[in-house]
Amino acid sequence: MESHILTLMTFIPLLGAFFILFVPKGKDNVVKIIAAVFTFIPVILAVKLFFAFDRTLPGVTDFGTFQFIEKYPWIKAFNIEYFMGVDGISVPMVLLTALLSFLAVVGSWNIDKQVKGYFALFLLLETGMMGVFCALDFFLFYVFWEVMLLPMYFLIGIWGGPRREYAAIKFFLYTLLGSVLMLLVILALYFNTTDPETGRHTFNMLHYMNQSTHNAWLRQFDIRVILFIALFIGFAIKVPIFPFHTWLPDAHVEAPTAISVILAGVLLKMGTYGILRISYPIFPDVTRWFAIPLAILGVINILYGALCAMAQSDLKKLVAYSSISHMGYVCLGMAAMTPAGINGAVFQMFNHGTITAMLFFLVGVVYDRAHHREIDGFGGLGAVVPVYTAFVSLAFFASLGLPGLSGFISEALVFIGSFPVFQTMVIIATAGIVFTAAYHLWALQRIFLGPVNPKYVDLPEINAREIFCLTPLAIIVMILGVYPMPVLKMINTSLLHLIDFVKNTLV
Amino acid sequence: MLDNVQSVKFFLPELILTGAILVLIVYHVVTGKKKSLFAGYLTVVSVGAAMLIAGGIGSGGARDLFFGMVRIDEFSTFFKVIFSLATIFAAFMSIASSEVNGRRQTEYYVFLLSVTLGMYLLASATDLVMVYLSLELVSIPSYLLAGYLKRADDSVEGAVKYVVYGATASGIMIYGFSLLYGLTGTTSVAEIGRIVASGVSPLTLTVAFILVGVGFGYKIAAVPFHMWSPDVYEGAPTPVTAFLSVGPKAAGFAVLIRFFYAVFAQRVEGGQWALFEGVDWVTVFAVLSAVTMTVGNLVAIVQRNVKRLLAYSSIAHAGYMLMGFVLLNVEGLRAILFYLVVYLFMNTGAFLVVVLIANQIGSEDIEDYSGMGIRSPFLSVCMGIFLFALTGIPPFSGFIGKVYLFAGVIHSGLYWLAVIGVLNSVVSLYYYARILKVMFLEKPKSEEELPVGIYAKAFLAVLAFPTLLLGIYWEPIIRAAEASARLLGG
């Protein structure tokens, strides 16, 4: 099937960034419109992808059933290929990236400092993110993975909050540390596998997943464990999994609103996506060995994130810690390797993307008006800004897992799927649900209920542009809450293939 | 092996450089101290011509000239191109720099051309005498260039340090040479290699290796022989610093590889070299490599002067390149050659930005770079490209250079070295990003725009473009590097 949809989705934003560089100074609106157009085209393509994607083909380890494949030699001397393709694991992430990027551009409309730089970097960031979810050549994947760091550093560092410089460099150093370890693993894999057809070393991930291409060195279990752990650290820093999470509260809190949205909505998913796409099928034996530690880390994330969130007085920090907690569910579901568990995990990745994006947008809305985010500094806003209150309530209820909204379904699937495997841990983790409900409701109560804070009687209501950003997300959250099949159908075939492969290879 | 008369036509590039040096000396005598750009442009033209001709001669296969004193092969040709580009960039940078401009320029370019001639010879020298002579031809004009700003204390201090260290290192090295001569009775590097392979006293060989290693280690500024370089680099005019950190350093690597791979190792099948019993210099250099990059990076963190910071960073980069040196195979050599190409562009580029900023604000302190992102976006973005390339972040060329180095190290199973190498990359991000942080993230001290001339911009673009391009498509360069490495000693 000859199609360039993935290349277009990846590089159209970059083209937009290129055009932005040539906009004369002072024409800020032109820049914004270009950015909006060049992030909207991928959304149209994403819709096309959603309908054209064949839900019966598994992909994962099987070249023949990947879709929208593009495969060209890039550097022949090193056997690097431009190899893109999607399956059920990557498609939801691609859709999420396209949607959130567009909404984040709209959400950034009020940026007035160095507008050109901001949107050019943002578009570059989208290219990196798309590329990560589409690349099937490990070298290509790594290039996209790292390309994201540069714009992220500047976006946090220039347009962020008061401690932006510290947060930006911390984010950069942490993620670079993780990714250089990944680079070594990539090179070790490269020299110890061969393409079965040509006999050359290869960066093709799918060849790595065929364990018969591994040489004797790579077949030693302790070597595999070391490589797996090094790779895992790289991904865990991105998720972030405890104890690699300390960059996250800083980065999320200091980043401008739209960048927090992207960080939480897309970047965190790259960690768990990487584990599923790369670690699981390349090292199925180590994956099984690592299931219990991963589940333990997941439970720690759930509880630790929730408890930290409860202790926060800054609303944005609360949301940041809630992300740590929610990504814990993903890890738990992945570790279980049951159909329900893993479907729940990937569905949770998608849902967390939409829900947290809403939360960060909403935090941004109130911060723009009140210029602070102290949870205790408000009170009674429900009577002042009813529409805003409605959106926040919806997002909070979705985030705490209220039945009828999308978060509930994925968390329920995770628990159902992992209970048979890790009973004690799941029982402990359910305490997380209580904490989650507690901090959400408590924050809701302090901000919106009670007597109106006289300082904010004139707080302006949420405006049309902000509603425009939130509505698509709200609709998705509500629809998937009652009818999750559009996403579950998309991911199920691939995930069943993945767990079947992980459980039955190198036994 | 060609005799003296037959050799001359293959020696044309070196003759052109010599001719240009003589012309400039005469020109200097005739015109006196008048300001003129003639010397600069003659340097560019003659080096450019030498490079083109050297490229043509080098592709005609390996030839031993002057009864085996020098060897023209693809390996030396590859280096000659790097030297020539480094010289041309240095000449353009000097024309653009207010530090150099307006002084006794003709002499300056005579020194520059002399170093270039020395480097040309050093990369192809295959005789102990020739190695020593060309090394001194590189060193002595370098001392003069470093002390060129003779009214500035730090320039003079750097130059004196340079002379003292350089003379000591040369002395130690030539003592090592004499031991090698005593062991084998010949000055031909290839001959020495052959006799050493047939078995000599391991103790004497070890001593000779240590002495020679010190001399070469000094040239590439490997720790612990690096003490001179920060002071020299900080004190010298910035174009000279840029030149010294690229050209002579590359020349150091050229002679290091040619000499060690011929004398202390033996070529075996499959693009590999094998060690002799008794002298495990590979381990010694592997440790030196790790120490060099670590010290360079850690000390760079605390620097406040951009030039000094880049000096330490260039020590660290020598450490990275040494990783390729210890592998004893074509893969490692190819990685060094490739790295030198990308390093040429990114390092020169970073120094050029320093020159252009210093021209305007008269300072090289990191603090004074605040708000450059607003004052001169073009300059700052270029600096970003160079510094991220130096860090080794895709999609810039420095990343590809490091990938090849790490790939070689991993392939040879030196995992500990690879881990130290990548951790060093992370450390280096901290100080490179600190410069960018000041430039982009901090408020400017004055809002005044920084004027950058159109030529300066074009020159920056010439350096920035390959830095970006070689990160995206680098196939021709790596193939050329591979071919040059494969033919070494073949």
Short mmCIF file of C-alpha atoms in Angstrom, two decimals, chain A residues 31-403:
data_model
loop_
_atom_site.label_atom_id
_atom_site.label_comp_id
_atom_site.label_asym_id
_atom_site.label_seq_id
_atom_site.Cartn_x
_atom_site.Cartn_y
_atom_site.Cartn_z
CA VAL A 31 2.41 33.49 12.57
CA LYS A 32 -0.45 32.18 14.67
CA ILE A 33 -2.61 31.50 11.65
CA ILE A 34 0.20 29.63 9.92
CA ALA A 35 0.73 27.56 13.05
CA ALA A 36 -2.97 26.80 13.31
CA VAL A 37 -3.22 25.80 9.66
CA PHE A 38 -0.16 23.59 9.77
CA THR A 39 -1.33 21.82 12.89
CA PHE A 40 -4.86 21.50 11.56
CA ILE A 41 -3.78 19.65 8.40
CA PRO A 42 -2.47 16.73 10.50
CA VAL A 43 -5.82 16.68 12.30
CA ILE A 44 -7.60 16.22 8.96
CA LEU A 45 -5.12 13.51 8.06
CA ALA A 46 -5.65 11.94 11.46
CA VAL A 47 -9.38 11.72 10.80
CA LYS A 48 -8.60 10.09 7.48
CA LEU A 49 -6.23 7.70 9.24
CA PHE A 50 -8.88 6.86 11.80
CA PHE A 51 -11.29 5.77 9.10
CA ALA A 52 -8.78 4.13 6.78
CA PHE A 53 -7.07 2.12 9.52
CA ASP A 54 -7.82 -1.59 9.27
CA ARG A 55 -8.66 -2.80 12.77
CA THR A 56 -8.16 -6.47 11.98
CA LEU A 57 -4.44 -6.29 11.29
CA PRO A 58 -2.15 -6.77 14.29
CA GLY A 59 1.20 -5.22 13.30
CA VAL A 60 3.50 -5.16 16.40
CA THR A 61 6.06 -7.73 15.28
CA ASP A 62 4.74 -8.53 11.86
CA PHE A 63 5.97 -6.41 8.97
CA GLY A 64 3.17 -7.55 6.65
CA THR A 65 0.38 -6.22 8.82
CA PHE A 66 1.75 -2.80 9.62
CA GLN A 67 -0.21 -0.10 7.82
CA PHE A 68 0.69 3.00 5.84
CA ILE A 69 4.25 1.72 5.64
CA GLU A 70 6.96 3.87 4.10
CA LYS A 71 10.37 2.29 3.81
CA TYR A 72 13.31 3.83 1.99
CA PRO A 73 17.05 3.51 2.51
CA TRP A 74 18.46 6.55 4.28
CA ILE A 75 22.13 5.91 5.01
CA LYS A 76 23.13 2.79 3.14
CA ALA A 77 26.62 2.63 4.64
CA PHE A 78 25.15 2.20 8.10
CA ASN A 79 21.96 0.48 6.94
CA ILE A 80 19.65 3.10 8.39
CA GLU A 81 16.22 3.30 6.85
CA TYR A 82 13.46 5.80 6.74
CA PHE A 83 10.91 3.31 7.95
CA MET A 84 7.53 4.51 9.15
CA GLY A 85 4.36 2.55 9.82
CA VAL A 86 1.54 2.30 12.32
CA ASP A 87 -0.39 -0.43 14.10
CA GLY A 88 -2.99 -0.51 16.84
CA ILE A 89 -0.51 0.62 19.48
CA SER A 90 0.61 3.73 17.65
CA VAL A 91 -2.57 4.91 15.94
CA PRO A 92 -4.29 6.20 19.09
CA MET A 93 -1.10 8.05 20.00
CA VAL A 94 -0.86 9.58 16.54
CA LEU A 95 -4.46 10.75 16.74
CA LEU A 96 -3.92 12.15 20.20
CA THR A 97 -0.79 14.00 19.09
CA ALA A 98 -2.50 15.59 16.10
CA LEU A 99 -5.50 16.68 18.12
CA LEU A 100 -3.65 18.01 21.14
CA SER A 101 -1.10 19.85 19.03
CA PHE A 102 -3.81 21.73 17.20
CA LEU A 103 -5.69 22.52 20.39
CA ALA A 104 -2.47 23.61 22.06
CA VAL A 105 -1.81 26.08 19.24
CA VAL A 106 -5.28 27.51 19.71
CA GLY A 107 -4.67 27.52 23.44
CA SER A 108 -1.45 29.48 22.90
CA TRP A 109 -3.19 32.32 21.08
CA ASN A 110 -2.56 34.68 23.96
CA ILE A 111 1.22 34.26 23.76
CA ASP A 112 2.66 37.69 23.04
CA LYS A 113 6.35 37.26 23.78
CA GLN A 114 8.59 36.30 20.84
CA VAL A 115 5.67 34.83 18.96
CA LYS A 116 7.66 33.63 15.97
CA GLY A 117 10.07 31.62 18.05
CA TYR A 118 7.33 30.07 20.13
CA PHE A 119 5.27 28.74 17.26
CA ALA A 120 8.25 27.67 15.17
CA LEU A 121 9.55 25.62 18.10
CA PHE A 122 6.11 24.27 18.80
CA LEU A 123 5.75 23.01 15.24
CA LEU A 124 9.18 21.41 15.43
CA LEU A 125 8.04 19.72 18.61
CA GLU A 126 5.01 18.26 16.85
CA THR A 127 7.25 16.83 14.13
CA GLY A 128 9.34 15.11 16.78
CA MET A 129 6.33 13.68 18.57
CA MET A 130 4.66 12.37 15.42
CA GLY A 131 7.93 10.87 14.29
CA VAL A 132 8.39 8.96 17.52
CA PHE A 133 5.01 7.31 17.18
CA CYS A 134 5.48 6.42 13.52
CA ALA A 135 9.13 5.38 13.31
CA LEU A 136 9.92 1.69 13.04
CA ASP A 137 13.63 2.08 12.46
CA PHE A 138 15.32 2.36 15.83
CA PHE A 139 17.80 4.99 14.67
CA LEU A 140 15.04 7.09 13.17
CA PHE A 141 13.05 6.65 16.35
CA TYR A 142 15.99 7.90 18.39
CA VAL A 143 16.48 10.95 16.19
CA PHE A 144 12.83 11.96 16.60
CA TRP A 145 12.99 11.18 20.30
CA GLU A 146 15.88 13.56 20.77
CA VAL A 147 14.66 16.21 18.36
CA MET A 148 11.81 16.85 20.74
CA LEU A 149 14.16 17.84 23.53
CA LEU A 150 15.45 21.00 21.88
CA PRO A 151 12.13 22.79 21.38
CA MET A 152 10.89 21.55 24.73
CA TYR A 153 13.90 23.05 26.49
CA PHE A 154 13.32 26.45 24.95
CA LEU A 155 9.55 26.37 25.26
CA ILE A 156 9.80 25.78 28.98
CA GLY A 157 12.89 27.94 29.42
CA ILE A 158 11.74 31.07 27.59
CA TRP A 159 7.98 31.11 27.99
CA GLY A 160 7.69 29.34 31.34
CA GLY A 161 6.99 30.46 34.88
CA PRO A 162 9.31 32.02 37.45
CA ARG A 163 11.60 29.00 37.93
CA ARG A 164 11.62 28.17 34.23
CA GLU A 165 15.39 28.04 33.76
CA TYR A 166 15.87 25.47 36.47
CA ALA A 167 12.91 23.41 35.29
CA ALA A 168 14.02 23.49 31.66
CA ILE A 169 17.57 22.34 32.24
CA LYS A 170 16.44 19.70 34.71
CA PHE A 171 14.03 18.31 32.17
CA PHE A 172 16.70 18.38 29.49
CA LEU A 173 19.41 16.70 31.57
CA TYR A 174 17.10 14.00 32.89
CA THR A 175 15.72 13.03 29.53
CA LEU A 176 19.12 13.20 27.84
CA LEU A 177 20.53 10.90 30.50
CA GLY A 178 17.78 8.43 29.75
CA SER A 179 18.20 8.66 26.04
CA VAL A 180 21.98 8.25 25.89
CA LEU A 181 21.55 4.94 27.66
CA MET A 182 19.02 4.07 25.00
CA LEU A 183 21.57 4.96 22.34
CA LEU A 184 24.04 2.45 23.74
CA VAL A 185 21.35 -0.23 23.75
CA ILE A 186 20.49 0.60 20.16
CA LEU A 187 24.13 0.22 19.12
CA ALA A 188 24.50 -3.02 21.07
CA LEU A 189 21.40 -4.38 19.36
CA TYR A 190 22.66 -3.21 15.99
CA PHE A 191 25.95 -5.09 16.22
CA ASN A 192 24.43 -8.27 17.57
CA THR A 193 21.60 -8.82 15.16
CA THR A 194 21.50 -9.33 11.44
CA ASP A 195 18.86 -8.87 8.84
CA PRO A 196 17.92 -12.46 7.93
CA GLU A 197 17.60 -11.58 4.24
CA THR A 198 20.73 -9.52 3.61
CA GLY A 199 22.93 -10.67 6.49
CA ARG A 200 23.81 -7.08 7.36
CA HIS A 201 23.46 -5.37 10.71
CA THR A 202 20.22 -3.48 10.92
CA PHE A 203 18.34 -0.82 12.85
CA ASN A 204 14.99 -2.25 11.84
CA MET A 205 13.04 -2.79 15.05
CA LEU A 206 11.01 -5.59 13.56
CA HIS A 207 14.15 -7.62 12.96
CA TYR A 208 15.12 -7.16 16.58
CA MET A 209 11.74 -8.60 17.52
CA ASN A 210 12.59 -11.76 15.62
CA GLN A 211 14.80 -13.34 18.26
CA SER A 212 16.37 -15.74 15.78
CA THR A 213 18.34 -12.78 14.40
CA HIS A 214 20.08 -12.32 17.77
CA ASN A 215 23.59 -13.68 18.05
CA ALA A 216 25.01 -15.77 20.88
CA TRP A 217 26.10 -12.75 22.92
CA LEU A 218 22.66 -11.21 22.77
CA ARG A 219 21.05 -14.48 23.81
CA GLN A 220 22.63 -14.50 27.25
CA PHE A 221 19.95 -13.73 29.75
CA ASP A 222 22.02 -11.46 31.98
CA ILE A 223 23.08 -9.36 28.99
CA ARG A 224 19.45 -9.09 27.98
CA VAL A 225 18.52 -7.99 31.46
CA ILE A 226 21.15 -5.24 31.41
CA LEU A 227 20.00 -4.00 28.01
CA PHE A 228 16.37 -4.16 29.05
CA ILE A 229 17.02 -2.17 32.22
CA ALA A 230 19.06 0.47 30.39
CA LEU A 231 16.26 0.86 27.87
CA PHE A 232 13.70 0.83 30.64
CA ILE A 233 15.42 3.67 32.48
CA GLY A 234 15.31 5.72 29.30
CA PHE A 235 11.59 5.16 28.98
CA ALA A 236 10.87 5.33 32.70
CA ILE A 237 12.30 8.82 32.92
CA LYS A 238 9.81 9.93 30.28
CA VAL A 239 6.75 8.25 31.87
CA PRO A 240 7.91 9.14 34.61
CA ILE A 241 8.09 6.09 36.82
CA PHE A 242 9.15 6.51 40.44
CA PRO A 243 12.03 7.25 41.31
CA PHE A 244 12.76 9.00 38.01
CA HIS A 245 9.87 11.42 38.31
CA THR A 246 11.41 14.43 40.00
CA TRP A 247 11.74 16.48 36.82
CA LEU A 248 8.02 16.27 36.17
CA PRO A 249 6.52 18.53 38.83
CA ASP A 250 9.06 21.22 38.02
CA ALA A 251 8.66 21.02 34.28
CA HIS A 252 4.87 20.85 34.35
CA VAL A 253 4.47 23.66 36.78
CA GLU A 254 6.87 26.02 35.05
CA ALA A 255 5.86 25.26 31.47
CA PRO A 256 3.35 27.56 29.78
CA THR A 257 -0.17 26.13 29.68
CA ALA A 258 -0.13 24.73 26.17
CA ILE A 259 3.24 23.09 26.75
CA SER A 260 2.03 21.45 29.95
CA VAL A 261 -0.80 20.09 27.88
CA ILE A 262 1.63 18.59 25.40
CA LEU A 263 3.99 17.36 28.10
CA ALA A 264 1.29 15.54 29.99
CA GLY A 265 -0.86 14.66 27.03
CA VAL A 266 1.74 13.33 24.64
CA LEU A 267 5.28 13.21 26.01
CA LEU A 268 4.52 11.04 29.01
CA LYS A 269 2.90 8.51 26.71
CA MET A 270 6.14 8.11 24.83
CA GLY A 271 7.64 6.32 27.79
CA THR A 272 4.95 3.67 28.05
CA TYR A 273 4.62 3.55 24.29
CA GLY A 274 8.33 2.85 24.02
CA ILE A 275 8.12 0.04 26.56
CA LEU A 276 5.24 -1.58 24.69
CA ARG A 277 6.58 -0.99 21.20
CA ILE A 278 10.24 -1.76 21.84
CA SER A 279 11.09 -3.38 25.17
CA TYR A 280 8.24 -5.89 25.23
CA PRO A 281 8.64 -7.54 21.84
CA ILE A 282 12.46 -7.35 21.69
CA PHE A 283 12.97 -8.81 25.16
CA PRO A 284 9.87 -10.94 25.82
CA ASP A 285 11.76 -13.19 28.22
CA VAL A 286 13.05 -10.29 30.32
CA THR A 287 9.62 -8.68 30.15
CA ARG A 288 8.11 -11.67 31.88
CA TRP A 289 10.87 -11.60 34.44
CA PHE A 290 10.29 -7.89 34.97
CA ALA A 291 6.48 -8.07 35.25
CA ILE A 292 6.39 -8.06 39.04
CA PRO A 293 8.89 -5.19 39.51
CA LEU A 294 6.98 -3.20 36.90
CA ALA A 295 3.71 -3.82 38.68
CA ILE A 296 5.27 -2.76 41.98
CA LEU A 297 6.57 0.43 40.38
CA GLY A 298 3.10 1.00 38.93
CA VAL A 299 1.47 0.68 42.33
CA ILE A 300 4.07 2.97 43.89
CA ASN A 301 3.32 5.52 41.17
CA ILE A 302 -0.41 5.29 41.79
CA LEU A 303 -0.16 5.75 45.54
CA TYR A 304 2.80 8.09 45.69
CA GLY A 305 1.41 10.34 42.95
CA ALA A 306 -1.98 10.50 44.63
CA LEU A 307 -0.56 11.23 48.06
CA CYS A 308 1.71 13.94 46.72
CA ALA A 309 -1.17 15.45 44.79
CA MET A 310 -3.18 15.59 47.96
CA ALA A 311 -0.46 17.56 49.70
CA GLN A 312 -0.20 20.27 47.05
CA SER A 313 -1.44 23.79 47.49
CA ASP A 314 -0.71 24.74 43.88
CA LEU A 315 -3.41 23.57 41.52
CA LYS A 316 -1.01 22.95 38.65
CA LYS A 317 1.26 20.87 40.84
CA LEU A 318 -1.74 18.86 41.91
CA VAL A 319 -2.54 18.08 38.30
CA ALA A 320 1.14 17.25 37.66
CA TYR A 321 1.24 14.72 40.48
CA SER A 322 -2.09 13.30 39.39
CA SER A 323 -0.35 12.49 36.08
CA ILE A 324 2.24 10.43 37.92
CA SER A 325 -0.53 8.61 39.65
CA HIS A 326 -2.47 7.97 36.46
CA MET A 327 0.56 6.72 34.58
CA GLY A 328 0.91 4.17 37.38
CA TYR A 329 -2.30 2.54 36.18
CA VAL A 330 -0.75 2.21 32.74
CA CYS A 331 2.28 0.42 34.18
CA LEU A 332 0.14 -1.88 36.28
CA GLY A 333 -2.02 -2.83 33.31
CA MET A 334 1.01 -3.39 31.11
CA ALA A 335 2.69 -5.58 33.69
CA ALA A 336 -0.35 -7.83 34.00
CA MET A 337 -0.18 -8.89 30.35
CA THR A 338 -3.81 -9.99 30.29
CA PRO A 339 -6.11 -8.87 27.48
CA ALA A 340 -8.13 -6.63 29.77
CA GLY A 341 -5.07 -5.27 31.55
CA ILE A 342 -3.13 -4.27 28.50
CA ASN A 343 -6.16 -2.87 26.69
CA GLY A 344 -6.89 -0.87 29.80
CA ALA A 345 -3.31 0.38 29.89
CA VAL A 346 -3.27 1.68 26.34
CA PHE A 347 -6.79 3.04 26.67
CA GLN A 348 -5.67 4.78 29.85
CA MET A 349 -2.78 6.32 27.91
CA PHE A 350 -5.28 7.80 25.48
CA ASN A 351 -7.73 8.88 28.16
CA HIS A 352 -5.11 10.41 30.34
CA GLY A 353 -4.00 12.38 27.30
CA THR A 354 -7.42 13.92 26.81
CA ILE A 355 -8.31 14.36 30.46
CA THR A 356 -5.02 15.87 31.63
CA ALA A 357 -4.98 18.12 28.61
CA MET A 358 -8.34 19.49 29.78
CA LEU A 359 -7.06 19.88 33.32
CA PHE A 360 -4.00 21.84 32.27
CA PHE A 361 -6.03 24.03 29.95
CA LEU A 362 -8.41 24.73 32.80
CA VAL A 363 -5.61 25.57 35.20
CA GLY A 364 -4.28 27.93 32.56
CA VAL A 365 -7.67 29.62 32.27
CA VAL A 366 -7.87 30.50 35.94
CA TYR A 367 -4.18 31.44 36.11
CA ASP A 368 -4.58 33.88 33.23
CA ARG A 369 -7.30 35.66 35.15
CA ALA A 370 -6.23 35.42 38.79
CA HIS A 371 -2.44 35.22 38.21
CA HIS A 372 -2.03 32.62 40.87
CA ARG A 373 -2.96 28.98 41.31
CA GLU A 374 -3.24 28.61 45.07
CA ILE A 375 -6.07 26.19 45.74
CA ASP A 376 -6.87 27.96 49.00
CA GLY A 377 -6.72 31.38 47.41
CA PHE A 378 -10.11 31.06 45.71
CA GLY A 379 -13.45 29.97 47.11
CA GLY A 380 -16.98 30.04 45.82
CA LEU A 381 -16.00 30.44 42.18
CA GLY A 382 -18.92 28.18 41.25
CA ALA A 383 -21.29 31.08 41.61
CA VAL A 384 -19.02 33.50 39.73
CA VAL A 385 -18.01 31.44 36.71
CA PRO A 386 -20.56 28.65 36.26
CA VAL A 387 -19.47 27.56 32.77
CA TYR A 388 -15.86 27.25 33.85
CA THR A 389 -16.99 25.37 36.93
CA ALA A 390 -18.89 22.93 34.76
CA PHE A 391 -15.84 22.19 32.65
CA VAL A 392 -13.60 21.76 35.69
CA SER A 393 -16.10 19.45 37.31
CA LEU A 394 -16.32 17.34 34.20
CA ALA A 395 -12.53 17.10 33.93
CA PHE A 396 -12.09 16.38 37.63
CA PHE A 397 -14.75 13.70 37.63
CA ALA A 398 -13.24 12.13 34.55
CA SER A 399 -9.84 12.25 36.20
CA LEU A 400 -11.00 10.64 39.43
CA GLY A 401 -12.67 7.88 37.45
CA LEU A 402 -16.37 8.57 37.72
CA PRO A 403 -18.40 5.92 35.84
#
